[in-house]
mmCIF file of C-alpha atoms and ligand atoms in Angstrom:
data_model
loop_
_atom_site.group_PDB
_atom_site.id
_atom_site.type_symbol
_atom_site.label_atom_id
_atom_site.label_comp_id
_atom_site.label_asym_id
_atom_site.label_seq_id
_atom_site.Cartn_x
_atom_site.Cartn_y
_atom_site.Cartn_z
ATOM 1 C CA UNK A 1 9.153 12.557 28.257
ATOM 2 C CA UNK A 2 11.425 11.338 25.400
ATOM 3 C CA UNK A 3 10.626 8.546 22.970
ATOM 4 C CA UNK A 4 12.890 6.127 24.947
ATOM 5 C CA UNK A 5 10.769 6.756 28.217
ATOM 6 C CA UNK A 6 7.519 6.074 26.676
ATOM 7 C CA UNK A 7 5.704 3.005 28.426
ATOM 8 C CA UNK A 8 5.238 -0.284 26.561
ATOM 9 C CA UNK A 9 2.576 -0.244 23.960
ATOM 10 C CA UNK A 10 0.258 -2.554 25.882
ATOM 11 C CA UNK A 11 0.499 -0.319 29.041
ATOM 12 C CA UNK A 12 -0.393 2.636 26.889
ATOM 13 C CA UNK A 13 -3.463 0.803 25.369
ATOM 14 C CA UNK A 14 -4.535 -0.150 28.898
ATOM 15 C CA UNK A 15 -4.113 3.279 30.397
ATOM 16 C CA UNK A 16 -6.400 4.810 27.723
ATOM 17 C CA UNK A 17 -9.042 1.960 27.969
ATOM 18 C CA UNK A 18 -8.521 1.078 24.304
ATOM 19 C CA UNK A 19 -9.264 -2.095 22.440
ATOM 20 C CA UNK A 20 -9.253 -3.126 18.745
ATOM 21 C CA UNK A 21 -12.429 -2.597 16.704
ATOM 22 C CA UNK A 22 -13.144 -4.884 13.824
ATOM 23 C CA UNK A 23 -14.904 -2.274 11.802
ATOM 24 C CA UNK A 24 -11.573 -0.302 11.481
ATOM 25 C CA UNK A 25 -9.590 -3.275 10.499
ATOM 26 C CA UNK A 26 -7.529 -3.002 13.691
ATOM 27 C CA UNK A 27 -4.838 -5.643 14.243
ATOM 28 C CA UNK A 28 -1.992 -3.996 16.214
ATOM 29 C CA UNK A 29 1.751 -4.626 16.275
ATOM 30 C CA UNK A 30 2.812 -4.215 19.779
ATOM 31 C CA UNK A 31 6.345 -5.694 19.445
ATOM 32 C CA UNK A 32 8.691 -2.876 18.868
ATOM 33 C CA UNK A 33 11.257 -5.324 17.419
ATOM 34 C CA UNK A 34 8.814 -5.969 14.712
ATOM 35 C CA UNK A 35 8.079 -2.408 13.896
ATOM 36 C CA UNK A 36 11.628 -1.383 14.053
ATOM 37 C CA UNK A 37 12.475 -4.042 11.463
ATOM 38 C CA UNK A 38 9.648 -2.517 9.286
ATOM 39 C CA UNK A 39 11.279 0.861 9.642
ATOM 40 C CA UNK A 40 14.624 -0.636 8.632
ATOM 41 C CA UNK A 41 13.003 -2.005 5.476
ATOM 42 C CA UNK A 42 12.176 1.565 4.580
ATOM 43 C CA UNK A 43 15.703 3.163 5.423
ATOM 44 C CA UNK A 44 16.998 5.764 5.126
ATOM 45 C CA UNK A 45 14.444 7.693 7.283
ATOM 46 C CA UNK A 46 16.620 10.420 8.865
ATOM 47 C CA UNK A 47 14.819 13.813 8.054
ATOM 48 C CA UNK A 48 12.472 11.964 5.677
ATOM 49 C CA UNK A 49 8.930 13.030 5.382
ATOM 50 C CA UNK A 50 6.693 10.000 6.054
ATOM 51 C CA UNK A 51 2.864 9.583 5.764
ATOM 52 C CA UNK A 52 1.543 6.756 7.951
ATOM 53 C CA UNK A 53 -1.905 5.606 7.511
ATOM 54 C CA UNK A 54 -3.585 4.137 10.743
ATOM 55 C CA UNK A 55 -1.098 4.659 13.515
ATOM 56 C CA UNK A 56 -3.566 3.111 16.086
ATOM 57 C CA UNK A 57 -1.531 2.590 19.242
ATOM 58 C CA UNK A 58 1.620 4.069 17.648
ATOM 59 C CA UNK A 59 4.042 1.084 17.580
ATOM 60 C CA UNK A 60 5.167 1.601 13.965
ATOM 61 C CA UNK A 61 5.028 5.409 14.515
ATOM 62 C CA UNK A 62 7.509 5.084 17.432
ATOM 63 C CA UNK A 63 9.776 3.044 15.239
ATOM 64 C CA UNK A 64 9.748 5.696 12.343
ATOM 65 C CA UNK A 65 10.427 8.400 14.843
ATOM 66 C CA UNK A 66 13.178 6.693 16.471
ATOM 67 C CA UNK A 67 14.676 6.364 12.951
ATOM 68 C CA UNK A 68 14.620 10.044 12.484
ATOM 69 C CA UNK A 69 11.628 10.495 10.199
ATOM 70 C CA UNK A 70 9.137 13.379 10.130
ATOM 71 C CA UNK A 71 5.803 11.663 10.347
ATOM 72 C CA UNK A 72 2.239 12.720 9.408
ATOM 73 C CA UNK A 73 -0.030 10.077 10.705
ATOM 74 C CA UNK A 74 -3.632 9.871 9.505
ATOM 75 C CA UNK A 75 -6.053 7.950 11.804
ATOM 76 C CA UNK A 76 -9.810 7.501 11.396
ATOM 77 C CA UNK A 77 -10.532 6.143 14.821
ATOM 78 C CA UNK A 78 -10.586 9.250 17.022
ATOM 79 C CA UNK A 79 -10.157 7.126 20.178
ATOM 80 C CA UNK A 80 -6.554 6.817 19.648
ATOM 81 C CA UNK A 81 -5.763 10.514 19.482
ATOM 82 C CA UNK A 82 -5.047 11.148 23.035
ATOM 83 C CA UNK A 83 -2.699 8.182 23.262
ATOM 84 C CA UNK A 84 -0.963 9.395 19.997
ATOM 85 C CA UNK A 85 -0.807 12.973 21.457
ATOM 86 C CA UNK A 86 1.686 11.649 24.224
ATOM 87 C CA UNK A 87 3.704 10.271 21.356
ATOM 88 C CA UNK A 88 3.659 13.590 19.583
ATOM 89 C CA UNK A 89 4.876 15.355 22.791
ATOM 90 C CA UNK A 90 7.819 12.986 23.080
ATOM 91 C CA UNK A 91 8.738 13.464 19.398
ATOM 92 C CA UNK A 92 10.009 17.130 19.395
ATOM 93 C CA UNK A 93 7.555 18.340 16.837
ATOM 94 C CA UNK A 94 8.255 15.480 14.333
ATOM 95 C CA UNK A 95 4.834 13.971 14.608
ATOM 96 C CA UNK A 96 1.681 15.538 13.205
ATOM 97 C CA UNK A 97 -1.615 13.907 13.865
ATOM 98 C CA UNK A 98 -4.542 14.045 11.400
ATOM 99 C CA UNK A 99 -7.991 12.663 12.312
ATOM 100 C CA UNK A 100 -9.174 11.663 8.901
ATOM 101 C CA UNK A 101 -10.101 8.901 6.368
ATOM 102 C CA UNK A 102 -6.790 8.175 4.371
ATOM 103 C CA UNK A 103 -8.855 7.529 1.209
ATOM 104 C CA UNK A 104 -10.059 11.162 1.032
ATOM 105 C CA UNK A 105 -6.814 13.106 2.242
ATOM 106 C CA UNK A 106 -4.638 15.126 -0.064
ATOM 107 C CA UNK A 107 -1.158 13.746 0.452
ATOM 108 C CA UNK A 108 0.576 16.901 -1.040
ATOM 109 C CA UNK A 109 -1.233 19.014 1.679
ATOM 110 C CA UNK A 110 -0.012 16.552 4.325
ATOM 111 C CA UNK A 111 3.575 16.407 3.089
ATOM 112 C CA UNK A 112 3.977 20.025 2.545
ATOM 113 C CA UNK A 113 4.206 19.635 -1.223
ATOM 114 C CA UNK A 114 7.623 17.826 -1.198
ATOM 115 C CA UNK A 115 8.552 14.288 -1.518
ATOM 116 C CA UNK A 116 7.359 11.660 0.862
ATOM 117 C CA UNK A 117 7.328 7.940 1.740
ATOM 118 C CA UNK A 118 4.217 6.023 2.741
ATOM 119 C CA UNK A 119 4.972 3.484 5.597
ATOM 120 C CA UNK A 120 1.973 1.642 7.003
ATOM 121 C CA UNK A 121 0.533 -1.509 8.645
ATOM 122 C CA UNK A 122 -2.590 -0.781 6.387
ATOM 123 C CA UNK A 123 -6.258 -1.605 7.374
ATOM 124 C CA UNK A 124 -7.042 -4.604 5.283
ATOM 125 C CA UNK A 125 -10.421 -3.349 4.102
ATOM 126 C CA UNK A 126 -8.947 -0.370 2.409
ATOM 127 C CA UNK A 127 -5.360 -1.517 1.512
ATOM 128 C CA UNK A 128 -5.928 -1.969 -2.218
ATOM 129 C CA UNK A 129 -7.889 1.158 -2.793
ATOM 130 C CA UNK A 130 -5.316 3.179 -1.050
ATOM 131 C CA UNK A 131 -2.334 1.551 -3.076
ATOM 132 C CA UNK A 132 -4.121 2.279 -6.364
ATOM 133 C CA UNK A 133 -4.718 5.981 -5.091
ATOM 134 C CA UNK A 134 -0.977 6.236 -4.471
ATOM 135 C CA UNK A 135 0.071 4.602 -7.779
ATOM 136 C CA UNK A 136 -2.335 6.937 -9.605
ATOM 137 C CA UNK A 137 -0.695 10.114 -8.368
ATOM 138 C CA UNK A 138 1.074 12.139 -11.035
ATOM 139 C CA UNK A 139 4.150 11.798 -8.807
ATOM 140 C CA UNK A 140 3.903 8.579 -6.735
ATOM 141 C CA UNK A 141 5.439 8.344 -3.292
ATOM 142 C CA UNK A 142 9.362 8.187 -3.184
ATOM 143 C CA UNK A 143 8.891 4.840 -1.549
ATOM 144 C CA UNK A 144 6.225 2.764 0.059
ATOM 145 C CA UNK A 145 6.579 0.009 2.619
ATOM 146 C CA UNK A 146 3.123 -1.407 3.364
ATOM 147 C CA UNK A 147 1.695 -4.277 5.158
ATOM 148 C CA UNK A 148 -1.037 -6.262 3.529
ATOM 149 C CA UNK A 149 -2.729 -9.594 3.867
ATOM 150 C CA UNK A 150 -0.182 -12.000 2.535
ATOM 151 C CA UNK A 151 -2.440 -13.050 -0.419
ATOM 152 C CA UNK A 152 -2.732 -9.392 -1.472
ATOM 153 C CA UNK A 153 1.015 -8.907 -1.204
ATOM 154 C CA UNK A 154 1.465 -11.828 -3.519
ATOM 155 C CA UNK A 155 -1.029 -10.362 -6.059
ATOM 156 C CA UNK A 156 1.000 -7.094 -6.102
ATOM 157 C CA UNK A 157 4.498 -8.856 -6.775
ATOM 158 C CA UNK A 158 3.322 -11.721 -8.891
ATOM 159 C CA UNK A 159 5.194 -12.229 -12.236
ATOM 160 C CA UNK A 160 3.489 -13.175 -15.444
ATOM 161 C CA UNK A 161 2.681 -16.885 -15.478
ATOM 162 C CA UNK A 162 2.035 -16.964 -11.733
ATOM 163 C CA UNK A 163 -1.320 -17.833 -10.330
ATOM 164 C CA UNK A 164 -1.557 -14.515 -8.525
ATOM 165 C CA UNK A 165 -0.674 -12.459 -11.513
ATOM 166 C CA UNK A 166 -3.491 -10.016 -12.501
ATOM 167 C CA UNK A 167 -4.600 -6.360 -12.522
ATOM 168 C CA UNK A 168 -2.927 -5.379 -9.364
ATOM 169 C CA UNK A 169 0.409 -6.833 -10.346
ATOM 170 C CA UNK A 170 0.290 -5.075 -13.840
ATOM 171 C CA UNK A 171 -0.656 -1.580 -12.403
ATOM 172 C CA UNK A 172 1.587 -1.912 -9.431
ATOM 173 C CA UNK A 173 4.671 -3.003 -11.501
ATOM 174 C CA UNK A 174 4.027 -0.655 -14.383
ATOM 175 C CA UNK A 175 4.566 2.101 -11.927
ATOM 176 C CA UNK A 176 6.968 0.732 -9.366
ATOM 177 C CA UNK A 177 9.574 -1.965 -8.660
ATOM 178 C CA UNK A 178 7.748 -4.205 -6.130
ATOM 179 C CA UNK A 179 9.178 -6.737 -3.805
ATOM 180 C CA UNK A 180 7.826 -8.680 -0.886
ATOM 181 C CA UNK A 181 10.345 -8.046 1.860
ATOM 182 C CA UNK A 182 8.927 -9.363 5.005
ATOM 183 C CA UNK A 183 6.498 -12.216 6.111
ATOM 184 C CA UNK A 184 4.535 -12.004 9.439
ATOM 185 C CA UNK A 185 2.355 -14.805 10.970
ATOM 186 C CA UNK A 186 -0.992 -13.867 12.164
ATOM 187 C CA UNK A 187 0.102 -14.371 15.731
ATOM 188 C CA UNK A 188 2.416 -11.177 15.557
ATOM 189 C CA UNK A 189 -0.747 -9.102 15.704
ATOM 190 C CA UNK A 190 -3.096 -8.223 18.510
ATOM 191 C CA UNK A 191 -5.728 -9.580 18.011
ATOM 192 C CA UNK A 192 -4.431 -11.837 15.395
ATOM 193 C CA UNK A 193 -6.284 -11.778 12.074
ATOM 194 C CA UNK A 194 -7.316 -14.864 10.190
ATOM 195 C CA UNK A 195 -4.637 -14.681 7.648
ATOM 196 C CA UNK A 196 -0.740 -14.181 7.597
ATOM 197 C CA UNK A 197 0.606 -10.721 6.369
ATOM 198 C CA UNK A 198 3.657 -9.466 4.502
ATOM 199 C CA UNK A 199 5.368 -6.128 3.687
ATOM 200 C CA UNK A 200 5.727 -5.079 0.279
ATOM 201 C CA UNK A 201 8.220 -2.360 -0.695
ATOM 202 C CA UNK A 202 7.499 -0.328 -3.871
ATOM 203 C CA UNK A 203 9.845 2.161 -5.550
ATOM 204 C CA UNK A 204 8.784 4.173 -8.504
ATOM 205 C CA UNK A 205 10.397 3.332 -11.854
ATOM 206 C CA UNK A 206 12.280 6.049 -13.446
ATOM 207 C CA UNK A 207 10.172 5.432 -16.722
ATOM 208 C CA UNK A 208 6.624 5.007 -15.694
ATOM 209 C CA UNK A 209 3.233 5.637 -17.369
ATOM 210 C CA UNK A 210 1.924 9.239 -17.484
ATOM 211 C CA UNK A 211 -1.570 9.549 -15.865
ATOM 212 C CA UNK A 212 -3.556 9.210 -19.220
ATOM 213 C CA UNK A 213 -1.563 6.027 -20.029
ATOM 214 C CA UNK A 214 -2.248 4.672 -16.606
ATOM 215 C CA UNK A 215 -6.041 5.333 -16.833
ATOM 216 C CA UNK A 216 -5.913 3.470 -20.119
ATOM 217 C CA UNK A 217 -3.996 0.625 -18.602
ATOM 218 C CA UNK A 218 -6.710 0.336 -15.871
ATOM 219 C CA UNK A 219 -9.462 0.059 -18.455
ATOM 220 C CA UNK A 220 -7.438 -2.695 -20.500
ATOM 221 C CA UNK A 221 -6.515 -4.773 -17.350
ATOM 222 C CA UNK A 222 -10.123 -4.557 -16.072
ATOM 223 C CA UNK A 223 -11.512 -5.896 -19.343
ATOM 224 C CA UNK A 224 -8.580 -8.395 -19.839
ATOM 225 C CA UNK A 225 -8.555 -9.894 -16.301
ATOM 226 C CA UNK A 226 -12.300 -9.648 -15.863
ATOM 227 C CA UNK A 227 -12.475 -12.671 -18.234
ATOM 228 C CA UNK A 228 -8.893 -13.959 -17.674
ATOM 229 C CA UNK A 229 -9.533 -17.302 -19.301
ATOM 230 C CA UNK A 230 -10.709 -15.818 -22.537
ATOM 231 C CA UNK A 231 -8.699 -14.958 -25.515
ATOM 232 C CA UNK A 232 -7.810 -11.142 -25.808
ATOM 233 C CA UNK A 233 -9.808 -10.910 -28.900
ATOM 234 C CA UNK A 234 -12.933 -11.535 -26.932
ATOM 235 C CA UNK A 235 -12.193 -10.262 -23.490
ATOM 236 C CA UNK A 236 -11.073 -6.817 -25.043
ATOM 237 C CA UNK A 237 -13.969 -6.914 -27.578
ATOM 238 C CA UNK A 238 -15.507 -3.624 -26.306
ATOM 239 C CA UNK A 239 -12.267 -1.821 -26.459
ATOM 240 C CA UNK A 240 -11.324 -2.932 -29.999
ATOM 241 C CA UNK A 241 -10.493 -6.590 -29.725
ATOM 242 C CA UNK A 242 -8.485 -7.810 -32.606
ATOM 243 C CA UNK A 243 -7.898 -4.455 -34.144
ATOM 244 C CA UNK A 244 -6.414 -3.225 -30.820
ATOM 245 C CA UNK A 245 -4.229 -6.306 -30.320
ATOM 246 C CA UNK A 246 -3.006 -5.855 -33.806
ATOM 247 C CA UNK A 247 -1.958 -2.164 -33.270
ATOM 248 C CA UNK A 248 -0.222 -3.188 -30.019
ATOM 249 C CA UNK A 249 1.614 -6.104 -31.830
ATOM 250 C CA UNK A 250 0.038 -8.805 -29.709
ATOM 251 C CA UNK A 251 -1.455 -11.915 -30.884
ATOM 252 C CA UNK A 252 -5.297 -11.847 -30.259
ATOM 253 C CA UNK A 253 -5.551 -15.501 -29.265
ATOM 254 C CA UNK A 254 -3.484 -14.958 -26.205
ATOM 255 C CA UNK A 255 -4.915 -14.853 -22.681
ATOM 256 C CA UNK A 256 -4.462 -12.061 -20.080
ATOM 257 C CA UNK A 257 -2.412 -14.164 -17.744
ATOM 258 C CA UNK A 258 0.209 -14.710 -20.462
ATOM 259 C CA UNK A 259 0.799 -10.955 -21.224
ATOM 260 C CA UNK A 260 3.716 -9.320 -19.384
ATOM 261 C CA UNK A 261 3.484 -5.805 -18.036
ATOM 262 C CA UNK A 262 5.195 -4.373 -21.207
ATOM 263 C CA UNK A 263 2.503 -6.105 -23.275
ATOM 264 C CA UNK A 264 -0.198 -4.443 -21.338
ATOM 265 C CA UNK A 265 1.422 -1.073 -21.583
ATOM 266 C CA UNK A 266 1.439 -1.654 -25.507
ATOM 267 C CA UNK A 267 -2.151 -2.334 -25.433
ATOM 268 C CA UNK A 268 -2.929 0.684 -23.233
ATOM 269 C CA UNK A 269 -0.914 2.816 -25.600
ATOM 270 C CA UNK A 270 -2.903 1.630 -28.582
ATOM 271 C CA UNK A 271 -6.163 2.226 -26.738
ATOM 272 C CA UNK A 272 -4.987 5.753 -25.903
ATOM 273 C CA UNK A 273 -4.027 6.467 -29.530
ATOM 274 C CA UNK A 274 -7.374 5.061 -30.736
ATOM 275 C CA UNK A 275 -9.563 7.323 -28.476
HETATM 276 N N1 SAM B 301 -0.181 1.037 12.758
HETATM 277 C C1 SAM B 301 -1.008 0.191 13.870
HETATM 278 C C2 SAM B 301 -0.123 -0.981 14.232
HETATM 279 O O1 SAM B 301 0.693 -1.359 13.342
HETATM 280 O O2 SAM B 301 -0.321 -1.438 15.369
HETATM 281 C C3 SAM B 301 -2.419 -0.031 13.542
HETATM 282 C C4 SAM B 301 -2.646 -0.843 12.314
HETATM 283 S S1 SAM B 301 -4.156 -1.501 12.051
HETATM 284 C C5 SAM B 301 -4.106 -2.852 10.965
HETATM 285 C C6 SAM B 301 -4.969 -0.243 10.904
HETATM 286 C C7 SAM B 301 -5.188 1.017 11.583
HETATM 287 O O3 SAM B 301 -5.866 1.997 10.374
HETATM 288 C C8 SAM B 301 -6.145 1.299 12.632
HETATM 289 O O4 SAM B 301 -5.626 2.115 13.673
HETATM 290 C C9 SAM B 301 -7.447 1.894 12.129
HETATM 291 O O5 SAM B 301 -8.075 2.681 13.070
HETATM 292 C C10 SAM B 301 -6.875 2.728 10.910
HETATM 293 N N2 SAM B 301 -7.828 2.933 9.942
HETATM 294 C C11 SAM B 301 -8.755 2.166 9.333
HETATM 295 N N3 SAM B 301 -9.373 2.662 8.239
HETATM 296 C C12 SAM B 301 -8.669 3.862 8.186
HETATM 297 C C13 SAM B 301 -9.030 4.875 7.052
HETATM 298 N N4 SAM B 301 -9.750 4.840 6.050
HETATM 299 N N5 SAM B 301 -8.045 5.869 7.206
HETATM 300 C C14 SAM B 301 -7.151 6.035 8.194
HETATM 301 N N6 SAM B 301 -6.969 5.127 9.044
HETATM 302 C C15 SAM B 301 -7.717 4.234 9.073
#
């Protein structure tokens, strides 16, 4: 059987007696027009190595394979593997299935050591830790196109001064250019979640913080946004407060929400030099 001959996703689910389980954050995209659109947002995919987290019934996986990608799909729920195996058989060796928790896999081993993209309709309960895991790699993925709850997507792309601006925006945008590229209503999923979703595309900046500076940025942003309404001299007290701000050239009476990404990088650099 070829990809084009596979039955509709709903039929595959029924044939395998599969249903969504809340514990795995399962909300499926069963409309191939939508999954193909997500694949187009991550173009080009021809001969590109992709890691997909949580293929579930395989709707996005099919679209990625149709676009010519080589896909390694990591699924924690073993129930889906027989269905996905049918997809693998239709994909001429371009789909590798791994039963594992994406939080603990080694992406380099999955991707064969070369560059890779990560494209996924992420399980909501682990979306943010997975993004931080990928951003913290010495070499982040060549591109990421990731579906999150819309509120999380907004926290990733928010600019300084916006309400959603915080730790996630600073860390994401220090490493990558991030843009919200697609909105999806809850009804697009089966079963529908309680909230709307959005796809964020992230592409690594040419100049991005080395791992030690990123670790320092994580400490600074945790402290600064942990008490976001306080002045930096007080929220950063344990890390050096006024002295640290002075070393970074940032007025200590400012609040975290007014500091752009570049300012946080200056603070992180000052902390690194002090330690
Ligand atoms: N990609 C499918 C789609 O778009 O229809 C399913 C998306 S569903 C939101 C999330 C998927 O991630 C489910 O298949 C779920 O079993 C899987 N999953 C949940 N936690 C996981 C984890 N820690 N590691 C790998 N897969 C996980």
